[in-house]
Short mmCIF file of C-alpha atoms and ligand atoms in Angstrom, two decimals:
data_model
loop_
_atom_site.label_atom_id
_atom_site.label_comp_id
_atom_site.label_asym_id
_atom_site.label_seq_id
_atom_site.Cartn_x
_atom_site.Cartn_y
_atom_site.Cartn_z
CA MET A 18 -0.08 0.15 -0.16
CA SER A 19 1.47 2.99 -0.54
CA ARG A 20 2.11 5.99 1.86
CA ILE A 21 0.24 9.62 1.49
CA SER A 22 1.30 12.21 3.31
CA ARG A 23 -0.91 14.38 6.26
CA ARG A 24 -1.57 16.90 3.92
CA THR A 25 -2.85 14.36 1.13
CA PHE A 26 -4.80 12.12 3.94
CA ASN A 27 -6.29 16.19 5.64
CA ARG A 28 -7.51 16.67 1.64
CA LEU A 29 -8.89 13.19 0.98
CA VAL A 30 -10.95 13.69 4.24
CA ALA A 31 -12.24 17.07 3.76
CA SER A 32 -12.75 16.04 -0.13
CA THR A 33 -14.77 13.01 1.39
CA ALA A 34 -16.61 14.96 3.82
CA ALA A 35 -17.88 17.22 1.12
CA THR A 36 -18.78 14.28 -0.78
CA ALA A 37 -20.95 13.50 1.57
CA THR A 38 -22.86 16.52 2.30
CA ILE A 39 -23.16 16.87 -1.56
CA SER A 40 -24.69 13.69 -1.94
CA ALA A 41 -27.02 14.01 1.62
CA PRO A 42 -30.02 15.84 0.08
CA PHE A 43 -29.58 12.81 -2.83
CA VAL A 44 -30.21 10.17 0.01
CA ALA A 45 -33.04 12.52 1.56
CA HIS A 46 -34.34 12.12 -1.87
CA ALA A 47 -33.51 8.59 -2.70
CA ALA A 48 -36.18 8.08 0.80
CA LYS A 49 -38.84 9.84 -0.52
CA PRO A 50 -41.85 7.87 -2.16
CA THR A 51 -42.05 6.94 -5.45
CA VAL A 52 -44.73 6.91 -8.29
CA VAL A 53 -44.21 5.86 -11.29
CA VAL A 54 -46.48 6.82 -14.25
CA VAL A 55 -46.62 4.95 -17.54
CA GLY A 56 -47.96 6.75 -20.62
CA GLY A 57 -47.67 10.47 -20.79
CA GLY A 58 -50.78 11.13 -23.12
CA ALA A 59 -54.24 12.41 -21.91
CA GLY A 60 -54.05 10.41 -18.69
CA GLY A 61 -50.78 9.99 -17.55
CA ALA A 62 -49.34 13.50 -18.33
CA THR A 63 -51.90 15.12 -16.04
CA ALA A 64 -51.69 12.56 -13.30
CA ALA A 65 -48.13 12.96 -13.08
CA ARG A 66 -47.86 17.21 -13.14
CA TYR A 67 -51.33 17.07 -10.34
CA ILE A 68 -48.73 15.15 -8.21
CA ALA A 69 -45.39 16.18 -8.48
CA MET A 70 -47.24 19.68 -8.20
CA ASP A 71 -49.73 19.34 -5.36
CA SER A 72 -47.37 17.12 -3.58
CA GLY A 73 -44.67 20.19 -3.16
CA GLY A 74 -41.29 18.45 -3.64
CA ALA A 75 -42.85 15.52 -1.07
CA ILE A 76 -43.00 12.56 -3.95
CA ASN A 77 -40.95 11.81 -6.59
CA VAL A 78 -42.95 11.73 -9.97
CA VAL A 79 -40.93 8.96 -12.62
CA LEU A 80 -43.16 9.66 -15.98
CA ILE A 81 -42.24 6.88 -18.57
CA GLU A 82 -43.53 7.06 -22.15
CA PRO A 83 -41.14 6.44 -25.12
CA SER A 84 -42.36 9.49 -27.61
CA LYS A 85 -40.72 13.10 -27.62
CA ARG A 86 -43.52 14.24 -28.86
CA TYR A 87 -46.91 13.85 -28.04
CA TYR A 88 -49.55 14.34 -30.86
CA SER A 89 -53.01 14.66 -29.58
CA CYS A 90 -55.58 12.44 -31.23
CA PHE A 91 -58.26 15.18 -29.66
CA PHE A 92 -58.37 17.56 -32.60
CA SER A 93 -56.53 15.64 -35.62
CA ASN A 94 -60.30 15.21 -37.35
CA LEU A 95 -59.91 19.09 -36.96
CA TYR A 96 -56.63 19.42 -38.85
CA LEU A 97 -58.52 16.31 -41.55
CA GLY A 98 -61.03 18.87 -42.25
CA GLY A 99 -58.34 22.09 -42.16
CA PHE A 100 -59.55 23.73 -39.14
CA ARG A 101 -55.65 23.12 -37.80
CA ASP A 102 -52.34 22.39 -38.67
CA TYR A 103 -50.62 19.46 -37.55
CA GLU A 104 -48.07 20.69 -35.55
CA SER A 105 -50.79 22.24 -33.49
CA LEU A 106 -51.35 18.93 -32.33
CA GLY A 107 -47.82 18.17 -31.23
CA HIS A 108 -46.58 19.26 -27.38
CA GLY A 109 -43.40 18.28 -25.60
CA TYR A 110 -42.53 17.57 -22.18
CA ARG A 111 -40.18 19.79 -21.56
CA ALA A 112 -41.73 22.13 -19.06
CA LEU A 113 -42.98 18.39 -16.77
CA ALA A 114 -39.24 17.92 -16.33
CA VAL A 115 -37.26 21.18 -15.78
CA ASP A 116 -40.53 22.89 -13.99
CA HIS A 117 -42.09 20.43 -12.39
CA GLY A 118 -39.07 18.28 -11.44
CA ILE A 119 -40.53 14.83 -12.76
CA ASN A 120 -38.02 12.11 -14.16
CA VAL A 121 -39.08 11.63 -17.94
CA ILE A 122 -37.75 9.04 -19.57
CA HIS A 123 -38.76 8.11 -22.94
CA ASP A 124 -38.83 4.54 -23.48
CA TRP A 125 -41.30 1.88 -23.03
CA VAL A 126 -42.35 -0.39 -19.78
CA THR A 127 -41.80 -4.10 -20.96
CA GLY A 128 -42.46 -5.40 -17.83
CA ILE A 129 -44.76 -5.43 -14.52
CA ASP A 130 -43.33 -6.79 -11.37
CA ARG A 131 -46.57 -6.16 -9.44
CA PRO A 132 -45.01 -8.20 -6.01
CA GLY A 133 -41.76 -6.46 -6.23
CA LYS A 134 -43.62 -3.06 -7.29
CA SER A 135 -41.22 -2.31 -10.33
CA VAL A 136 -41.11 -1.96 -13.79
CA THR A 137 -38.68 -2.85 -16.40
CA LEU A 138 -37.63 -0.71 -19.50
CA SER A 139 -36.81 -1.45 -22.86
CA SER A 140 -33.11 -0.62 -22.12
CA GLY A 141 -33.05 -2.92 -19.24
CA ALA A 142 -33.97 -0.60 -16.79
CA LYS A 143 -35.60 -1.39 -13.35
CA ILE A 144 -37.51 0.95 -11.41
CA SER A 145 -38.87 0.27 -8.59
CA TYR A 146 -42.54 2.36 -7.44
CA ASP A 147 -44.75 2.61 -4.25
CA ARG A 148 -47.36 3.60 -6.49
CA LEU A 149 -47.74 2.79 -10.56
CA VAL A 150 -50.44 4.90 -12.60
CA LEU A 151 -51.29 3.21 -15.72
CA SER A 152 -52.40 5.27 -18.41
CA PRO A 153 -51.06 3.21 -21.85
CA GLY A 154 -54.42 3.93 -23.83
CA ILE A 155 -55.80 1.19 -26.38
CA ASP A 156 -54.72 -1.65 -28.54
CA PHE A 157 -56.22 -3.16 -31.63
CA LYS A 158 -57.61 -6.24 -32.40
CA TYR A 159 -56.55 -5.95 -35.95
CA ASP A 160 -57.94 -9.37 -36.99
CA SER A 161 -61.83 -8.33 -35.66
CA VAL A 162 -61.96 -6.66 -39.33
CA PRO A 163 -61.43 -9.45 -41.88
CA GLY A 164 -57.98 -9.11 -43.75
CA TYR A 165 -57.12 -6.23 -42.01
CA SER A 166 -53.60 -5.88 -39.58
CA ALA A 167 -50.45 -3.87 -38.17
CA ALA A 168 -48.95 -3.87 -41.59
CA SER A 169 -52.27 -3.38 -43.96
CA ALA A 170 -52.36 -0.05 -41.40
CA SER A 171 -50.34 1.76 -43.85
CA ILE A 172 -53.05 1.26 -47.11
CA ALA A 173 -56.09 1.63 -44.71
CA PRO A 174 -54.94 3.71 -41.92
CA HIS A 175 -56.64 3.58 -38.44
CA ALA A 176 -55.77 7.28 -38.11
CA TYR A 177 -56.59 6.40 -33.62
CA LYS A 178 -53.53 6.85 -32.31
CA SER A 179 -51.22 9.08 -31.60
CA GLY A 180 -48.82 10.11 -34.42
CA THR A 181 -48.03 10.23 -38.22
CA GLN A 182 -51.27 8.04 -39.75
CA VAL A 183 -53.89 10.35 -39.57
CA GLN A 184 -51.18 12.64 -41.89
CA LEU A 185 -51.47 9.85 -44.35
CA LEU A 186 -54.89 9.21 -44.60
CA LYS A 187 -55.37 12.69 -45.04
CA ALA A 188 -53.19 12.80 -47.94
CA LYS A 189 -55.23 9.57 -49.15
CA THR A 190 -57.98 11.25 -49.10
CA GLU A 191 -56.86 14.46 -51.12
CA ALA A 192 -55.22 11.53 -53.48
CA MET A 193 -58.82 10.62 -54.13
CA LYS A 194 -60.08 10.22 -58.22
CA GLN A 195 -62.56 12.22 -58.90
CA GLY A 196 -65.85 11.36 -57.55
CA GLY A 197 -64.01 8.88 -56.04
CA VAL A 198 -65.47 6.05 -53.01
CA PHE A 199 -64.32 7.06 -49.46
CA VAL A 200 -65.15 4.03 -47.28
CA MET A 201 -65.22 4.13 -42.90
CA VAL A 202 -65.08 0.22 -40.94
CA ALA A 203 -66.14 2.06 -37.56
CA PRO A 204 -65.47 0.39 -34.51
CA PRO A 205 -67.39 -2.02 -32.48
CA ASN A 206 -68.04 -0.37 -28.38
CA PRO A 207 -66.44 -0.08 -26.56
CA TYR A 208 -63.94 2.34 -27.98
CA ARG A 209 -61.89 5.46 -27.67
CA CYS A 210 -63.65 8.74 -28.37
CA PRO A 211 -67.38 7.51 -29.62
CA PRO A 212 -68.16 10.74 -31.36
CA GLY A 213 -65.01 10.39 -32.70
CA PRO A 214 -65.30 8.56 -36.27
CA TYR A 215 -68.35 10.20 -36.97
CA GLU A 216 -67.05 13.63 -35.99
CA ARG A 217 -64.48 12.17 -38.18
CA ILE A 218 -66.15 11.60 -41.33
CA SER A 219 -67.72 15.63 -40.77
CA MET A 220 -64.33 16.36 -41.07
CA ILE A 221 -63.30 14.38 -44.47
CA ALA A 222 -66.53 15.80 -45.72
CA SER A 223 -65.48 18.84 -45.66
CA LEU A 224 -62.58 18.15 -46.92
CA LEU A 225 -63.79 17.06 -49.77
CA LYS A 226 -66.47 19.09 -50.58
CA PRO A 227 -64.73 22.07 -52.13
CA LYS A 228 -62.04 19.76 -54.78
CA ASN A 229 -64.20 16.72 -55.05
CA PRO A 230 -67.87 17.79 -54.41
CA THR A 231 -69.25 14.12 -56.10
CA ALA A 232 -67.09 11.82 -53.78
CA LYS A 233 -69.09 9.67 -51.57
CA ILE A 234 -68.76 8.83 -48.04
CA ILE A 235 -69.98 5.77 -46.94
CA ILE A 236 -69.61 4.20 -43.62
CA LEU A 237 -70.04 0.44 -42.64
CA ASP A 238 -71.06 0.30 -39.36
CA PRO A 239 -70.78 -2.92 -36.85
CA LYS A 240 -72.91 -0.67 -34.89
CA GLU A 241 -77.01 -0.07 -34.65
CA LYS A 242 -76.17 3.12 -33.18
CA PHE A 243 -74.24 5.85 -32.52
CA SER A 244 -73.10 8.61 -30.83
CA LYS A 245 -74.92 12.22 -30.89
CA GLN A 246 -76.32 10.23 -34.75
CA THR A 247 -79.38 12.83 -34.61
CA LEU A 248 -77.10 15.51 -34.61
CA PHE A 249 -74.65 14.57 -37.36
CA GLN A 250 -76.80 12.58 -39.74
CA SER A 251 -78.72 15.98 -39.81
CA GLY A 252 -75.53 18.04 -40.10
CA TRP A 253 -74.29 15.96 -42.75
CA ASP A 254 -77.37 16.55 -44.54
CA ALA A 255 -77.21 19.93 -44.27
CA HIS A 256 -73.69 20.65 -45.01
CA TYR A 257 -72.71 17.56 -47.12
CA PRO A 258 -76.34 16.41 -48.96
CA GLY A 259 -75.88 13.49 -50.66
CA MET A 260 -72.49 12.83 -49.63
CA VAL A 261 -72.94 10.56 -46.80
CA GLU A 262 -74.00 7.31 -46.27
CA TRP A 263 -74.08 5.34 -43.40
CA ILE A 264 -74.58 1.22 -43.71
CA PRO A 265 -75.63 -0.26 -39.83
CA ALA A 266 -74.72 -4.20 -40.36
CA SER A 267 -78.04 -4.84 -39.71
CA VAL A 268 -78.59 -3.64 -43.56
CA SER A 269 -75.31 -4.84 -45.12
CA GLY A 270 -74.57 -8.03 -42.88
CA PRO A 271 -71.28 -8.38 -41.22
CA LEU A 272 -67.97 -7.27 -43.25
CA GLU A 273 -66.69 -10.56 -44.47
CA SER A 274 -63.67 -9.75 -46.00
CA VAL A 275 -61.54 -6.95 -46.86
CA ASP A 276 -59.05 -7.27 -49.95
CA LEU A 277 -56.51 -4.42 -48.84
CA GLU A 278 -55.00 -4.70 -52.36
CA THR A 279 -57.71 -3.27 -54.04
CA LEU A 280 -59.73 -1.82 -51.63
CA SER A 281 -62.74 -3.81 -51.72
CA PHE A 282 -65.23 -4.21 -48.73
CA LYS A 283 -67.63 -7.61 -49.34
CA THR A 284 -70.65 -7.82 -47.28
CA ASP A 285 -74.03 -10.38 -47.20
CA LEU A 286 -75.80 -7.60 -49.12
CA GLU A 287 -73.00 -5.98 -51.80
CA ASN A 288 -69.54 -5.31 -52.32
CA PHE A 289 -67.99 -1.43 -51.97
CA LYS A 290 -64.36 -0.54 -53.91
CA ALA A 291 -62.60 2.07 -52.43
CA ASP A 292 -60.07 4.89 -53.75
CA ALA A 293 -59.47 5.91 -49.60
CA ALA A 294 -60.36 4.01 -46.60
CA ASN A 295 -60.53 4.30 -42.85
CA ILE A 296 -60.39 1.27 -41.25
CA ILE A 297 -60.53 1.39 -37.29
CA PRO A 298 -60.80 -2.29 -35.71
CA ALA A 299 -62.23 -3.71 -32.11
CA GLN A 300 -60.02 -1.94 -29.56
CA VAL A 301 -58.69 -2.90 -26.11
CA ALA A 302 -56.35 -1.95 -22.64
CA GLY A 303 -53.08 -1.01 -23.69
CA ARG A 304 -50.59 -4.55 -24.13
CA ILE A 305 -48.55 -3.50 -21.37
CA ALA A 306 -52.03 -3.83 -19.25
CA HIS A 307 -52.51 -7.00 -20.30
CA GLN A 308 -49.03 -8.23 -19.72
CA ALA A 309 -49.50 -7.35 -15.57
CA GLU A 310 -52.78 -9.05 -15.88
CA LEU A 311 -54.25 -6.08 -14.88
CA VAL A 312 -57.50 -6.88 -17.43
CA ASP A 313 -60.24 -9.20 -17.05
CA LYS A 314 -62.29 -10.92 -19.97
CA SER A 315 -63.75 -7.65 -21.76
CA GLY A 316 -59.86 -6.93 -22.36
CA TRP A 317 -59.94 -3.68 -19.90
CA CYS A 318 -59.10 -2.11 -16.65
CA PRO A 319 -61.71 -3.02 -14.15
CA ILE A 320 -60.90 -0.17 -10.98
CA ASN A 321 -62.35 1.17 -8.20
CA PRO A 322 -64.15 4.18 -8.98
CA GLU A 323 -63.83 5.99 -5.54
CA SER A 324 -59.58 6.29 -6.35
CA MET A 325 -59.28 4.00 -10.03
CA GLN A 326 -57.48 1.53 -8.69
CA SER A 327 -56.96 -1.73 -10.32
CA THR A 328 -59.02 -4.47 -9.01
CA PHE A 329 -56.01 -6.96 -8.97
CA ASP A 330 -53.64 -4.63 -7.52
CA ASP A 331 -54.29 -1.93 -4.56
CA ASN A 332 -50.80 -0.22 -5.67
CA ILE A 333 -52.18 0.28 -9.14
CA HIS A 334 -54.13 2.98 -10.77
CA VAL A 335 -55.66 2.27 -14.38
CA VAL A 336 -56.74 5.80 -15.61
CA GLY A 337 -57.98 7.02 -19.80
CA ASP A 338 -59.28 4.81 -22.10
CA SER A 339 -57.41 1.10 -20.70
CA SER A 340 -60.02 1.46 -17.42
CA ILE A 341 -63.41 0.40 -17.54
CA ALA A 342 -65.05 3.62 -16.55
CA ALA A 343 -68.73 2.30 -16.96
CA ALA A 344 -70.46 5.22 -17.84
CA MET A 345 -67.88 7.90 -18.42
CA PRO A 346 -67.01 7.22 -22.39
CA LYS A 347 -63.54 7.01 -22.86
CA SER A 348 -62.01 10.76 -24.18
CA ALA A 349 -59.25 12.92 -23.20
CA PHE A 350 -61.51 14.71 -21.10
CA SER A 351 -62.27 11.72 -18.64
CA ALA A 352 -58.50 10.65 -19.07
CA ASN A 353 -57.70 13.97 -17.27
CA SER A 354 -60.28 13.94 -15.20
CA GLN A 355 -60.22 10.49 -13.40
CA ALA A 356 -56.21 11.39 -13.04
CA LYS A 357 -56.57 14.10 -10.87
CA VAL A 358 -58.79 11.66 -8.89
CA VAL A 359 -56.05 9.43 -8.61
CA ALA A 360 -53.29 12.61 -7.99
CA ASN A 361 -55.51 13.55 -4.69
CA HIS A 362 -55.54 9.58 -3.52
CA VAL A 363 -52.02 9.23 -4.21
CA ARG A 364 -50.82 11.86 -1.96
CA HIS A 365 -53.00 11.60 0.24
CA ALA A 366 -52.16 7.20 0.06
CA LEU A 367 -48.16 8.66 0.55
CA THR A 368 -47.80 11.68 2.60
CA GLY A 369 -50.88 12.51 4.29
CA SER A 370 -52.52 14.53 2.52
CA ARG A 371 -56.57 15.35 2.60
CA GLU A 372 -58.13 13.11 0.21
CA PHE A 373 -61.53 14.45 -1.55
CA PRO A 374 -64.48 12.64 -2.56
CA ALA A 375 -63.78 11.50 -6.33
CA ARG A 376 -66.63 13.40 -8.77
CA TYR A 377 -65.18 12.88 -12.15
CA ASN A 378 -66.29 14.96 -16.00
CA ASN A 379 -66.31 14.66 -19.08
CA THR A 380 -67.39 16.74 -22.28
CA CYS A 381 -66.99 15.33 -26.11
CA TRP A 382 -67.39 18.20 -28.08
CA SER A 383 -67.66 17.49 -32.48
CA LEU A 384 -67.40 19.96 -35.54
CA ILE A 385 -69.66 18.81 -38.35
CA GLY A 386 -69.05 21.92 -40.54
CA LYS A 387 -67.15 25.40 -39.96
CA ASP A 388 -68.34 26.90 -36.71
CA ASP A 389 -70.82 24.19 -36.33
CA GLY A 390 -69.77 22.63 -33.26
CA VAL A 391 -72.06 20.17 -30.96
CA LYS A 392 -70.87 18.85 -27.57
CA VAL A 393 -72.66 16.24 -24.98
CA GLY A 394 -71.12 15.79 -21.39
CA ALA A 395 -71.97 14.47 -17.83
CA SER A 396 -70.85 14.73 -15.09
CA TYR A 397 -70.04 11.87 -12.36
CA LYS A 398 -69.71 10.27 -8.85
CA PRO A 399 -68.74 6.49 -7.94
CA GLY A 400 -71.81 4.45 -7.46
CA ASP A 401 -72.52 0.75 -6.57
CA GLY A 402 -69.36 -0.42 -7.58
CA LYS A 403 -68.72 1.48 -10.67
CA ILE A 404 -68.49 5.49 -11.81
CA GLU A 405 -72.34 6.68 -12.10
CA PRO A 406 -73.34 9.78 -14.36
CA THR A 407 -75.32 12.32 -11.99
CA SER A 408 -76.67 14.99 -14.73
CA LYS A 409 -75.95 14.97 -18.51
CA PHE A 410 -76.15 17.35 -21.34
CA ILE A 411 -76.75 17.34 -25.57
CA SER A 412 -77.38 20.01 -27.75
CA LYS A 413 -79.96 20.06 -29.58
CA PRO A 414 -80.80 19.14 -33.28
CA GLY A 415 -81.78 22.72 -34.87
CA GLU A 416 -80.00 25.05 -32.33
CA ASP A 417 -79.39 28.66 -34.54
CA ALA A 418 -75.72 29.22 -35.90
CA GLU A 419 -74.83 31.55 -33.21
CA LEU A 420 -75.01 28.83 -30.66
CA ARG A 421 -73.35 26.11 -32.46
CA LYS A 422 -70.67 28.58 -32.86
CA LYS A 423 -69.89 29.15 -29.32
CA THR A 424 -70.16 25.58 -28.92
CA TYR A 425 -67.16 25.52 -31.12
CA GLU A 426 -65.22 28.41 -29.90
CA GLU A 427 -65.72 27.06 -26.10
CA SER A 428 -64.04 23.61 -27.58
CA LEU A 429 -61.35 25.49 -28.90
CA ALA A 430 -60.89 26.77 -25.31
CA TRP A 431 -60.88 23.51 -23.58
CA TYR A 432 -58.35 22.61 -26.07
CA ALA A 433 -55.73 25.48 -25.02
CA ASN A 434 -56.60 24.37 -21.06
CA LEU A 435 -56.31 20.85 -21.45
CA THR A 436 -53.29 20.79 -23.21
CA ALA A 437 -51.84 23.00 -20.96
CA ASP A 438 -53.21 20.95 -17.64
CA MET A 439 -51.39 18.03 -19.06
CA PHE A 440 -47.83 19.56 -20.34
CA SER A 441 -47.48 23.24 -18.62
C1 FAD B 516 -60.03 10.78 -33.81
C2 FAD B 516 -60.21 11.07 -32.27
C3 FAD B 516 -60.73 11.83 -32.07
C4 FAD B 516 -60.99 12.37 -30.51
N1 FAD B 516 -61.52 13.40 -30.05
C5 FAD B 516 -61.57 14.10 -28.67
C6 FAD B 516 -62.51 14.80 -28.20
O1 FAD B 516 -62.45 15.56 -29.04
N2 FAD B 516 -62.18 14.72 -27.34
C7 FAD B 516 -61.81 13.67 -26.12
O2 FAD B 516 -61.48 14.39 -24.90
N3 FAD B 516 -61.38 13.06 -26.73
C8 FAD B 516 -61.17 12.71 -27.74
N4 FAD B 516 -60.39 11.54 -28.16
C9 FAD B 516 -59.92 10.49 -27.62
C10 FAD B 516 -58.39 11.00 -26.89
O3 FAD B 516 -57.98 10.69 -27.44
C11 FAD B 516 -58.23 9.49 -26.08
O4 FAD B 516 -59.26 9.10 -25.06
C12 FAD B 516 -57.05 9.72 -24.67
O5 FAD B 516 -56.19 10.36 -25.27
C13 FAD B 516 -57.43 8.88 -23.60
O6 FAD B 516 -56.05 8.98 -23.07
P1 FAD B 516 -54.96 7.90 -22.62
O7 FAD B 516 -54.00 8.79 -21.34
O8 FAD B 516 -55.82 7.15 -22.13
O9 FAD B 516 -54.34 7.21 -23.80
P2 FAD B 516 -53.01 8.12 -24.47
O10 FAD B 516 -53.84 9.70 -24.59
O11 FAD B 516 -53.55 7.85 -26.04
O12 FAD B 516 -52.13 7.97 -24.20
C14 FAD B 516 -51.17 6.83 -23.96
C15 FAD B 516 -49.77 7.21 -23.84
O13 FAD B 516 -48.75 5.81 -23.46
C16 FAD B 516 -47.70 5.71 -24.23
N5 FAD B 516 -47.65 4.12 -24.19
C17 FAD B 516 -48.45 2.69 -23.98
N6 FAD B 516 -47.49 2.01 -23.89
C18 FAD B 516 -46.48 2.38 -22.87
C19 FAD B 516 -45.70 1.69 -22.38
N7 FAD B 516 -45.62 0.19 -22.81
N8 FAD B 516 -44.83 1.91 -22.00
C20 FAD B 516 -44.68 3.66 -21.91
N9 FAD B 516 -45.41 4.40 -22.71
C21 FAD B 516 -46.35 3.50 -22.89
C22 FAD B 516 -47.82 5.72 -25.43
O14 FAD B 516 -46.83 6.13 -26.10
C23 FAD B 516 -48.96 6.74 -25.22
O15 FAD B 516 -48.59 8.49 -25.66
C24 FAD B 516 -60.07 11.24 -29.55
C25 FAD B 516 -59.76 10.02 -29.83
C26 FAD B 516 -59.79 9.95 -31.64
C27 FAD B 516 -58.46 8.78 -31.82
#
């Protein structure tokens, strides 16, 4: 062993002491409870932000989301209709990291060790949690549409998840020949954003009408009715007469096959040949929820309505589209509302802060044509084992143009407020 002088020894002792002092806050930080949030969308970003903001540094918050930029599905229909540009849908995570001290990790969670209370990332890293908030959105059952697959989403885009699919769908619609046919295969219940496919039809019609007025739009629907049906159908007649045809399965029979080479759709009654198509398959909870065995037979995650805790695991809260929120539709508004209930509950559980009774809200706005906005919404509270509505409202057919314009403007304010509530 080499000999060291007294001066060197003293310097080493001093520097060790300094290191100890510097690392002291780290030790304290590591002792804080940790909440891991999986998914940086409407549910996850809101939960992470509220837990970090309201706990004033008492909880270590880790947000895991693969994408560096979140492109919202909500308002993506307005991009299709030409009422918004694509970049206005994009949001980054900088403020969550810098202003709220959230440890934002851009990676996939590939495994959840429930007994060990940790998650594994695709990098191989492991992160322990005291509570886990899961908001991974949806996954598709591609084979619910015969012939459709993940690979064929580049031919007939679903455009039903955050990302560039909606740009592809718009490009394909704009490239349709004059008088061409656009076919949408609508999803069965339950699925993300009940009015979403029908607002999309309105926006596709709005895009086509000035440049391709003889184009036809066909909706092949496995459902017998849909959200805001009267409002949409009277709106289509008023704005796009003769352009849109909705065909429920009771009329056409079930969809028997789809030929993606020729974009042909075979039903019991008739064959349809499309020039552009939008196939939205059946949906289930995000894949990681299945891997962690947090789903029931329905493919979605049952929750306790007071706290959004998984009925399979008290340490895990499932929010947003993956959860079974009963009467609450799968929407960004719902996910944001659920995430705030979870934030309050988690802070109470981990720091002893005051807990408020769970209350939830949702409004879904849809744009049918320029300045023609409609809405449906409700308030909710925990009921007998499930979330139940306490009051409801819906726009009425025949409302005057002034009111419809006001409703549309309300939706613009909602988008600005909601995305600020997630990302600012
Ligand atoms: C066309 C369309 C229109 C819509 N319009 C509206 C509207 O007007 N109003 C409204 O309220 N809602 C609307 N919605 C619904 C809304 O987009 C969803 O309900 C909402 O995004 C759900 O939030 P979420 O957090 O559950 O999922 P998402 O917002 O999809 O977030 C899930 C996140 O989890 C991440 N993730 C998934 N798996 C993992 C993993 N293993 N590891 C890490 N991260 C993971 C994903 O990358 C994603 O960013 C619309 C949807 C569509 C498709």
